[in-house]
Amino acid sequence: AVLDGATRTPEYLSMNPQHTVPVLTDGNLVITESRAAMTYLVSQHKPSQLYPACAKKRSQIDQRLYFNIGTFYKRMGDCVFPVCFGKTSTIDDEKKEALKEALMWFNQMTTGGYVLGGSMTIADVDFLATMSTLEACNFLDLTPYKNVKVWSQNMKKQIPNYAECCGKGAASFGEWFNASYKQ
């Protein structure tokens, strides 16, 4: 639906002029960024270890969320979006190396089994969306990132309805990418 213009209708643009996804509405509140939506929903409806009330713990989770959007997801996007949108059919080695660097840091983060220490937080949910997309695109050997591979397998089992809520979308994105990618 997104590629067919669903985010460019007058109704959608009135909520989100950037025409990005997702859009969360709660009464007259409109949130147009997934990480902000996650933190809001957990804070508003069920504060827990996923996003605790403690400011110090939240700051650590926020740090991971910002790392994902600003580094890991960005570097993955730098590799895949130009291919998806027909700008190129290959990925520069420099972009792959930058992504590998982010993966190395991510691998270090997951030594405790989760993105932050020994329990799941919303940062794990956030990173899994990026990781699932990267796995579905399948252009990079992920074997060196052993902690990340174990973490990914575990998160897919622990997050309820993973296959429906994330797996299908990642697989579709991977198909879109691989239709144009030439190694």
CSV table of N, CA and C in Angstrom, one decimal, residues 12-147:
chain,number,residue,atom,x,y,z
A,12,TYR,N,-4.0,11.1,4.9
A,12,TYR,CA,-2.7,10.7,5.5
A,12,TYR,C,-1.8,11.9,5.7
A,13,LEU,N,-1.7,12.7,4.6
A,13,LEU,CA,-0.9,13.9,4.7
A,13,LEU,C,-1.3,14.9,5.7
A,14,SER,N,-2.6,14.9,6.0
A,14,SER,CA,-3.1,15.8,7.1
A,14,SER,C,-2.5,15.4,8.5
A,15,MET,N,-2.3,14.1,8.6
A,15,MET,CA,-1.7,13.6,9.9
A,15,MET,C,-0.2,13.6,9.8
A,16,ASN,N,0.4,13.3,8.7
A,16,ASN,CA,1.8,13.2,8.6
A,16,ASN,C,2.3,13.8,7.2
A,17,PRO,N,2.6,15.1,7.1
A,17,PRO,CA,3.1,15.7,5.9
A,17,PRO,C,4.3,15.1,5.3
A,18,GLN,N,5.1,14.4,6.2
A,18,GLN,CA,6.3,13.7,5.7
A,18,GLN,C,6.0,12.4,4.9
A,19,HIS,N,4.8,12.0,5.0
A,19,HIS,CA,4.3,10.8,4.3
A,19,HIS,C,5.1,9.5,4.6
A,20,THR,N,5.5,9.4,5.9
A,20,THR,CA,6.3,8.3,6.3
A,20,THR,C,5.4,7.3,7.2
A,21,VAL,N,5.9,6.1,7.4
A,21,VAL,CA,5.2,5.2,8.3
A,21,VAL,C,6.1,4.9,9.4
A,22,PRO,N,5.5,4.6,10.6
A,22,PRO,CA,4.1,4.5,10.9
A,22,PRO,C,3.5,5.9,11.3
A,23,VAL,N,2.2,5.9,11.5
A,23,VAL,CA,1.5,7.0,12.1
A,23,VAL,C,0.7,6.4,13.2
A,24,LEU,N,0.8,6.9,14.4
A,24,LEU,CA,0.0,6.4,15.6
A,24,LEU,C,-0.8,7.6,16.0
A,25,THR,N,-2.1,7.4,16.1
A,25,THR,CA,-3.0,8.4,16.6
A,25,THR,C,-3.7,7.9,17.9
A,26,ASP,N,-3.7,8.8,18.9
A,26,ASP,CA,-4.4,8.5,20.2
A,26,ASP,C,-5.1,9.7,20.5
A,27,GLY,N,-6.4,9.8,20.2
A,27,GLY,CA,-7.2,11.0,20.4
A,27,GLY,C,-6.7,12.0,19.4
A,28,ASN,N,-6.3,13.2,19.9
A,28,ASN,CA,-5.7,14.2,19.1
A,28,ASN,C,-4.2,14.2,19.0
A,29,LEU,N,-3.6,13.2,19.6
A,29,LEU,CA,-2.1,13.1,19.5
A,29,LEU,C,-1.8,12.3,18.3
A,30,VAL,N,-0.8,12.8,17.5
A,30,VAL,CA,-0.3,12.1,16.3
A,30,VAL,C,1.2,11.9,16.5
A,31,ILE,N,1.7,10.6,16.4
A,31,ILE,CA,3.1,10.3,16.5
A,31,ILE,C,3.5,9.7,15.2
A,32,THR,N,4.6,10.2,14.6
A,32,THR,CA,5.0,9.8,13.2
A,32,THR,C,6.4,9.2,13.2
A,33,GLU,N,6.8,8.6,14.3
A,33,GLU,CA,8.1,8.0,14.3
A,33,GLU,C,8.0,6.7,15.2
A,34,SER,N,8.4,5.6,14.7
A,34,SER,CA,8.2,4.3,15.4
A,34,SER,C,8.8,4.3,16.8
A,35,ARG,N,9.9,4.8,17.0
A,35,ARG,CA,10.5,4.7,18.4
A,35,ARG,C,9.8,5.6,19.3
A,36,ALA,N,9.3,6.7,18.9
A,36,ALA,CA,8.5,7.6,19.8
A,36,ALA,C,7.2,6.9,20.0
A,37,ALA,N,6.6,6.2,19.1
A,37,ALA,CA,5.3,5.5,19.3
A,37,ALA,C,5.5,4.4,20.3
A,38,MET,N,6.6,3.7,20.2
A,38,MET,CA,6.9,2.6,21.1
A,38,MET,C,7.0,3.1,22.5
A,39,THR,N,7.8,4.1,22.7
A,39,THR,CA,8.0,4.7,24.1
A,39,THR,C,6.7,5.3,24.6
A,40,TYR,N,5.9,5.9,23.8
A,40,TYR,CA,4.7,6.4,24.2
A,40,TYR,C,3.7,5.3,24.7
A,41,LEU,N,3.6,4.3,23.8
A,41,LEU,CA,2.6,3.2,24.1
A,41,LEU,C,3.0,2.5,25.4
A,42,VAL,N,4.2,2.2,25.6
A,42,VAL,CA,4.6,1.5,26.8
A,42,VAL,C,4.5,2.4,28.0
A,43,SER,N,4.9,3.7,27.9
A,43,SER,CA,4.7,4.6,29.0
A,43,SER,C,3.3,4.9,29.4
A,44,GLN,N,2.4,5.0,28.4
A,44,GLN,CA,1.0,5.3,28.6
A,44,GLN,C,0.2,4.1,29.1
A,45,HIS,N,0.5,2.9,28.6
A,45,HIS,CA,-0.4,1.8,28.9
A,45,HIS,C,0.2,0.7,29.8
A,46,LYS,N,1.5,0.5,29.8
A,46,LYS,CA,2.0,-0.6,30.6
A,46,LYS,C,3.5,-0.4,30.9
A,47,PRO,N,3.9,0.5,31.7
A,47,PRO,CA,5.3,0.6,32.0
A,47,PRO,C,5.8,-0.7,32.6
A,48,SER,N,7.0,-1.1,32.2
A,48,SER,CA,7.5,-2.4,32.7
A,48,SER,C,9.0,-2.4,32.4
A,49,GLN,N,9.6,-3.5,32.5
A,49,GLN,CA,11.0,-3.6,32.2
A,49,GLN,C,11.3,-3.3,30.7
A,50,LEU,N,10.3,-3.4,29.8
A,50,LEU,CA,10.5,-3.0,28.4
A,50,LEU,C,10.9,-1.5,28.3
A,51,TYR,N,10.3,-0.7,29.2
A,51,TYR,CA,10.7,0.7,29.2
A,51,TYR,C,10.3,1.2,30.6
A,52,PRO,N,11.2,1.0,31.6
A,52,PRO,CA,10.9,1.3,33.0
A,52,PRO,C,10.8,2.8,33.2
A,53,ALA,N,10.1,3.1,34.3
A,53,ALA,CA,9.9,4.5,34.8
A,53,ALA,C,11.2,5.1,35.2
A,54,CYS,N,12.2,4.4,35.6
A,54,CYS,CA,13.5,4.9,36.1
A,54,CYS,C,14.2,5.7,35.0
A,55,ALA,N,14.5,6.9,35.2
A,55,ALA,CA,15.1,7.8,34.2
A,55,ALA,C,16.5,7.2,33.8
A,56,LYS,N,17.2,6.7,34.7
A,56,LYS,CA,18.6,6.2,34.4
A,56,LYS,C,18.4,5.0,33.4
A,57,LYS,N,17.5,4.1,33.7
A,57,LYS,CA,17.3,2.9,32.9
A,57,LYS,C,16.8,3.3,31.5
A,58,ARG,N,15.8,4.2,31.5
A,58,ARG,CA,15.3,4.7,30.2
A,58,ARG,C,16.4,5.4,29.4
A,59,SER,N,17.3,6.1,30.0
A,59,SER,CA,18.3,6.7,29.2
A,59,SER,C,19.2,5.7,28.5
A,60,GLN,N,19.4,4.6,29.1
A,60,GLN,CA,20.2,3.5,28.5
A,60,GLN,C,19.5,2.9,27.3
A,61,ILE,N,18.2,2.7,27.5
A,61,ILE,CA,17.3,2.2,26.4
A,61,ILE,C,17.3,3.2,25.3
A,62,ASP,N,17.1,4.5,25.7
A,62,ASP,CA,17.0,5.6,24.6
A,62,ASP,C,18.3,5.6,23.8
A,63,GLN,N,19.4,5.4,24.5
A,63,GLN,CA,20.7,5.4,23.9
A,63,GLN,C,20.8,4.4,22.8
A,64,ARG,N,20.2,3.2,23.1
A,64,ARG,CA,20.2,2.1,22.1
A,64,ARG,C,19.2,2.4,21.0
A,65,LEU,N,18.1,3.0,21.3
A,65,LEU,CA,17.1,3.4,20.2
A,65,LEU,C,17.8,4.4,19.3
A,66,TYR,N,18.5,5.3,19.8
A,66,TYR,CA,19.1,6.4,19.0
A,66,TYR,C,20.3,5.8,18.2
A,67,PHE,N,21.0,4.8,18.8
A,67,PHE,CA,22.0,4.1,18.0
A,67,PHE,C,21.4,3.4,16.8
A,68,ASN,N,20.3,2.7,17.0
A,68,ASN,CA,19.7,2.0,15.9
A,68,ASN,C,19.3,3.0,14.8
A,69,ILE,N,18.5,4.0,15.1
A,69,ILE,CA,18.1,4.9,14.0
A,69,ILE,C,19.2,5.7,13.4
A,70,GLY,N,20.2,6.1,14.2
A,70,GLY,CA,21.2,6.9,13.7
A,70,GLY,C,22.4,6.2,13.1
A,71,THR,N,22.6,5.0,13.5
A,71,THR,CA,23.8,4.2,13.0
A,71,THR,C,23.5,2.9,12.3
A,72,PHE,N,22.9,2.0,13.1
A,72,PHE,CA,22.6,0.7,12.5
A,72,PHE,C,21.6,0.7,11.3
A,73,TYR,N,20.4,1.2,11.6
A,73,TYR,CA,19.4,1.3,10.6
A,73,TYR,C,19.8,2.2,9.5
A,74,LYS,N,20.5,3.3,9.8
A,74,LYS,CA,20.9,4.3,8.8
A,74,LYS,C,21.9,3.6,7.8
A,75,ARG,N,22.9,2.9,8.4
A,75,ARG,CA,23.9,2.2,7.5
A,75,ARG,C,23.3,1.1,6.7
A,76,MET,N,22.3,0.4,7.3
A,76,MET,CA,21.6,-0.7,6.5
A,76,MET,C,20.9,0.0,5.4
A,77,GLY,N,20.2,1.1,5.7
A,77,GLY,CA,19.4,1.8,4.7
A,77,GLY,C,20.3,2.4,3.6
A,78,ASP,N,21.5,2.9,4.0
A,78,ASP,CA,22.4,3.4,3.0
A,78,ASP,C,22.8,2.3,2.0
A,79,CYS,N,22.8,1.1,2.4
A,79,CYS,CA,23.1,0.0,1.5
A,79,CYS,C,21.8,-0.4,0.7
A,80,VAL,N,20.7,-0.5,1.3
A,80,VAL,CA,19.5,-1.1,0.6
A,80,VAL,C,18.6,-0.2,-0.1
A,81,PHE,N,18.4,1.0,0.4
A,81,PHE,CA,17.4,1.9,-0.2
A,81,PHE,C,17.8,2.4,-1.6
A,82,PRO,N,19.1,2.7,-1.9
A,82,PRO,CA,19.4,3.0,-3.3
A,82,PRO,C,19.1,1.9,-4.3
A,83,VAL,N,19.2,0.7,-3.9
A,83,VAL,CA,18.9,-0.5,-4.7
A,83,VAL,C,17.4,-0.6,-4.9
A,84,CYS,N,16.7,-0.5,-3.8
A,84,CYS,CA,15.2,-0.6,-3.8
A,84,CYS,C,14.6,0.5,-4.7
A,85,PHE,N,15.1,1.7,-4.7
A,85,PHE,CA,14.5,2.8,-5.4
A,85,PHE,C,15.1,2.9,-6.8
A,86,GLY,N,15.9,1.9,-7.3
A,86,GLY,CA,16.4,1.9,-8.6
A,86,GLY,C,17.5,2.9,-8.9
A,87,LYS,N,18.2,3.4,-7.9
A,87,LYS,CA,19.4,4.3,-8.1
A,87,LYS,C,20.6,3.5,-8.5
A,88,THR,N,20.7,2.2,-8.1
A,88,THR,CA,21.8,1.4,-8.4
A,88,THR,C,21.4,-0.1,-8.2
A,89,SER,N,22.2,-1.0,-8.7
A,89,SER,CA,21.9,-2.4,-8.5
A,89,SER,C,22.9,-3.1,-7.7
A,90,THR,N,23.9,-2.3,-7.2
A,90,THR,CA,25.0,-2.9,-6.4
A,90,THR,C,25.2,-2.0,-5.2
A,91,ILE,N,26.0,-2.5,-4.2
A,91,ILE,CA,26.3,-1.8,-3.0
A,91,ILE,C,27.8,-1.5,-2.9
A,92,ASP,N,28.2,-0.3,-2.7
A,92,ASP,CA,29.6,0.1,-2.6
A,92,ASP,C,30.2,-0.6,-1.4
A,93,ASP,N,31.4,-1.1,-1.6
A,93,ASP,CA,32.2,-1.7,-0.5
A,93,ASP,C,32.3,-0.8,0.7
A,94,GLU,N,32.4,0.5,0.5
A,94,GLU,CA,32.5,1.4,1.6
A,94,GLU,C,31.3,1.4,2.5
A,95,LYS,N,30.1,1.3,1.9
A,95,LYS,CA,28.8,1.2,2.6
A,95,LYS,C,28.7,-0.1,3.3
A,96,LYS,N,29.2,-1.2,2.7
A,96,LYS,CA,29.1,-2.5,3.4
A,96,LYS,C,30.0,-2.5,4.6
A,97,GLU,N,31.2,-1.9,4.5
A,97,GLU,CA,32.2,-1.8,5.6
A,97,GLU,C,31.6,-1.0,6.7
A,98,ALA,N,30.9,0.1,6.4
A,98,ALA,CA,30.3,0.9,7.5
A,98,ALA,C,29.2,0.1,8.2
A,99,LEU,N,28.5,-0.7,7.5
A,99,LEU,CA,27.4,-1.5,8.1
A,99,LEU,C,28.1,-2.6,8.9
A,100,LYS,N,29.1,-3.2,8.4
A,100,LYS,CA,29.9,-4.2,9.2
A,100,LYS,C,30.4,-3.6,10.5
A,101,GLU,N,30.8,-2.4,10.5
A,101,GLU,CA,31.3,-1.7,11.8
A,101,GLU,C,30.1,-1.6,12.7
A,102,ALA,N,28.9,-1.2,12.3
A,102,ALA,CA,27.8,-1.1,13.1
A,102,ALA,C,27.4,-2.5,13.7
A,103,LEU,N,27.5,-3.5,12.8
A,103,LEU,CA,27.1,-4.8,13.3
A,103,LEU,C,28.1,-5.3,14.3
A,104,MET,N,29.4,-4.9,14.2
A,104,MET,CA,30.3,-5.3,15.2
A,104,MET,C,30.0,-4.7,16.6
A,105,TRP,N,29.6,-3.4,16.6
A,105,TRP,CA,29.1,-2.8,17.8
A,105,TRP,C,27.9,-3.4,18.4
A,106,PHE,N,26.9,-3.7,17.5
A,106,PHE,CA,25.7,-4.4,17.8
A,106,PHE,C,26.0,-5.8,18.4
A,107,ASN,N,27.0,-6.5,17.8
A,107,ASN,CA,27.4,-7.8,18.4
A,107,ASN,C,27.9,-7.7,19.8
A,108,GLN,N,28.7,-6.6,20.0
A,108,GLN,CA,29.2,-6.4,21.4
A,108,GLN,C,28.0,-6.1,22.4
A,109,MET,N,27.0,-5.3,21.9
A,109,MET,CA,25.9,-5.0,22.8
A,109,MET,C,25.2,-6.2,23.2
A,110,THR,N,25.1,-7.3,22.4
A,110,THR,CA,24.3,-8.4,22.7
A,110,THR,C,25.0,-9.5,23.4
A,111,THR,N,26.1,-9.2,24.0
A,111,THR,CA,26.9,-10.3,24.8
A,111,THR,C,26.1,-10.8,25.9
A,112,GLY,N,25.2,-10.0,26.5
A,112,GLY,CA,24.3,-10.4,27.6
A,112,GLY,C,23.1,-11.1,27.2
A,113,GLY,N,22.9,-11.3,25.9
A,113,GLY,CA,21.7,-11.9,25.4
A,113,GLY,C,20.6,-11.0,24.9
A,114,TYR,N,20.7,-9.7,25.2
A,114,TYR,CA,19.8,-8.7,24.8
A,114,TYR,C,20.6,-7.5,24.4
A,115,VAL,N,19.9,-6.5,23.7
A,115,VAL,CA,20.5,-5.3,23.3
A,115,VAL,C,21.1,-4.5,24.4
A,116,LEU,N,20.5,-4.7,25.6
A,116,LEU,CA,21.0,-3.9,26.8
A,116,LEU,C,20.9,-4.9,28.0
A,117,GLY,N,21.9,-5.6,28.3
A,117,GLY,CA,22.0,-6.4,29.5
A,117,GLY,C,21.3,-7.7,29.3
A,118,GLY,N,20.6,-8.1,30.5
A,118,GLY,CA,20.1,-9.5,30.6
A,118,GLY,C,18.6,-9.6,30.5
A,119,SER,N,17.9,-8.5,30.0
A,119,SER,CA,16.4,-8.6,29.8
A,119,SER,C,16.0,-7.8,28.6
A,120,MET,N,14.8,-8.2,28.1
A,120,MET,CA,14.3,-7.6,26.9
A,120,MET,C,13.8,-6.2,27.2
A,121,THR,N,14.0,-5.3,26.3
A,121,THR,CA,13.5,-3.9,26.4
A,121,THR,C,12.9,-3.6,25.0
A,122,ILE,N,12.3,-2.4,24.9
A,122,ILE,CA,11.8,-2.0,23.6
A,122,ILE,C,12.9,-1.8,22.6
A,123,ALA,N,14.2,-1.7,23.1
A,123,ALA,CA,15.3,-1.6,22.1
A,123,ALA,C,15.5,-2.9,21.4
A,124,ASP,N,15.2,-4.0,22.0
A,124,ASP,CA,15.3,-5.3,21.3
A,124,ASP,C,14.2,-5.4,20.2
A,125,VAL,N,13.0,-4.9,20.5
A,125,VAL,CA,12.0,-4.9,19.5
A,125,VAL,C,12.4,-4.0,18.3
A,126,ASP,N,12.9,-2.9,18.6
A,126,ASP,CA,13.4,-1.9,17.6
A,126,ASP,C,14.5,-2.5,16.7
A,127,PHE,N,15.5,-3.0,17.4
A,127,PHE,CA,16.6,-3.6,16.6
A,127,PHE,C,16.2,-4.8,15.8
A,128,LEU,N,15.2,-5.6,16.3
A,128,LEU,CA,14.8,-6.8,15.5
A,128,LEU,C,14.1,-6.4,14.2
A,129,ALA,N,13.4,-5.3,14.1
A,129,ALA,CA,12.9,-4.8,12.8
A,129,ALA,C,14.0,-4.6,11.8
A,130,THR,N,15.1,-3.9,12.3
A,130,THR,CA,16.2,-3.6,11.4
A,130,THR,C,16.9,-4.9,11.0
A,131,MET,N,17.2,-5.7,12.0
A,131,MET,CA,17.9,-7.0,11.8
A,131,MET,C,17.1,-7.9,10.8
A,132,SER,N,15.8,-8.0,11.0
A,132,SER,CA,15.0,-8.9,10.2
A,132,SER,C,15.0,-8.4,8.7
A,133,THR,N,15.0,-7.1,8.5
A,133,THR,CA,15.1,-6.6,7.2
A,133,THR,C,16.5,-6.9,6.6
A,134,LEU,N,17.5,-6.7,7.4
A,134,LEU,CA,18.9,-7.0,6.9
A,134,LEU,C,19.0,-8.5,6.5
A,135,GLU,N,18.5,-9.4,7.4
A,135,GLU,CA,18.5,-10.8,7.1
A,135,GLU,C,17.8,-11.1,5.8
A,136,ALA,N,16.6,-10.5,5.6
A,136,ALA,CA,15.8,-10.8,4.5
A,136,ALA,C,16.4,-10.3,3.2
A,137,CYS,N,17.2,-9.3,3.2
A,137,CYS,CA,17.9,-8.8,2.1
A,137,CYS,C,19.1,-9.7,1.7
A,138,ASN,N,19.7,-10.3,2.7
A,138,ASN,CA,20.7,-11.4,2.4
A,138,ASN,C,21.8,-11.0,1.5
A,139,PHE,N,22.4,-9.8,1.7
A,139,PHE,CA,23.5,-9.4,0.9
A,139,PHE,C,24.8,-9.4,1.6
A,140,LEU,N,24.8,-9.7,2.9
A,140,LEU,CA,25.9,-9.6,3.8
A,140,LEU,C,26.1,-10.9,4.6
A,141,ASP,N,27.3,-11.4,4.7
A,141,ASP,CA,27.5,-12.6,5.5
A,141,ASP,C,27.4,-12.2,7.0
A,142,LEU,N,26.5,-12.8,7.7
A,142,LEU,CA,26.3,-12.4,9.1
A,142,LEU,C,27.0,-13.4,10.0
A,143,THR,N,27.7,-14.4,9.5
A,143,THR,CA,28.3,-15.4,10.3
A,143,THR,C,29.2,-14.8,11.4
A,144,PRO,N,30.0,-13.8,11.1
A,144,PRO,CA,30.9,-13.2,12.1
A,144,PRO,C,30.3,-12.7,13.4
A,145,TYR,N,29.0,-12.4,13.3
A,145,TYR,CA,28.3,-11.7,14.4
A,145,TYR,C,27.4,-12.7,15.2
A,146,LYS,N,28.2,-13.6,15.8
A,146,LYS,CA,27.6,-14.7,16.5
A,146,LYS,C,26.6,-14.3,17.6
A,147,ASN,N,26.9,-13.3,18.4
A,147,ASN,CA,25.9,-12.9,19.4
A,147,ASN,C,24.6,-12.4,18.8
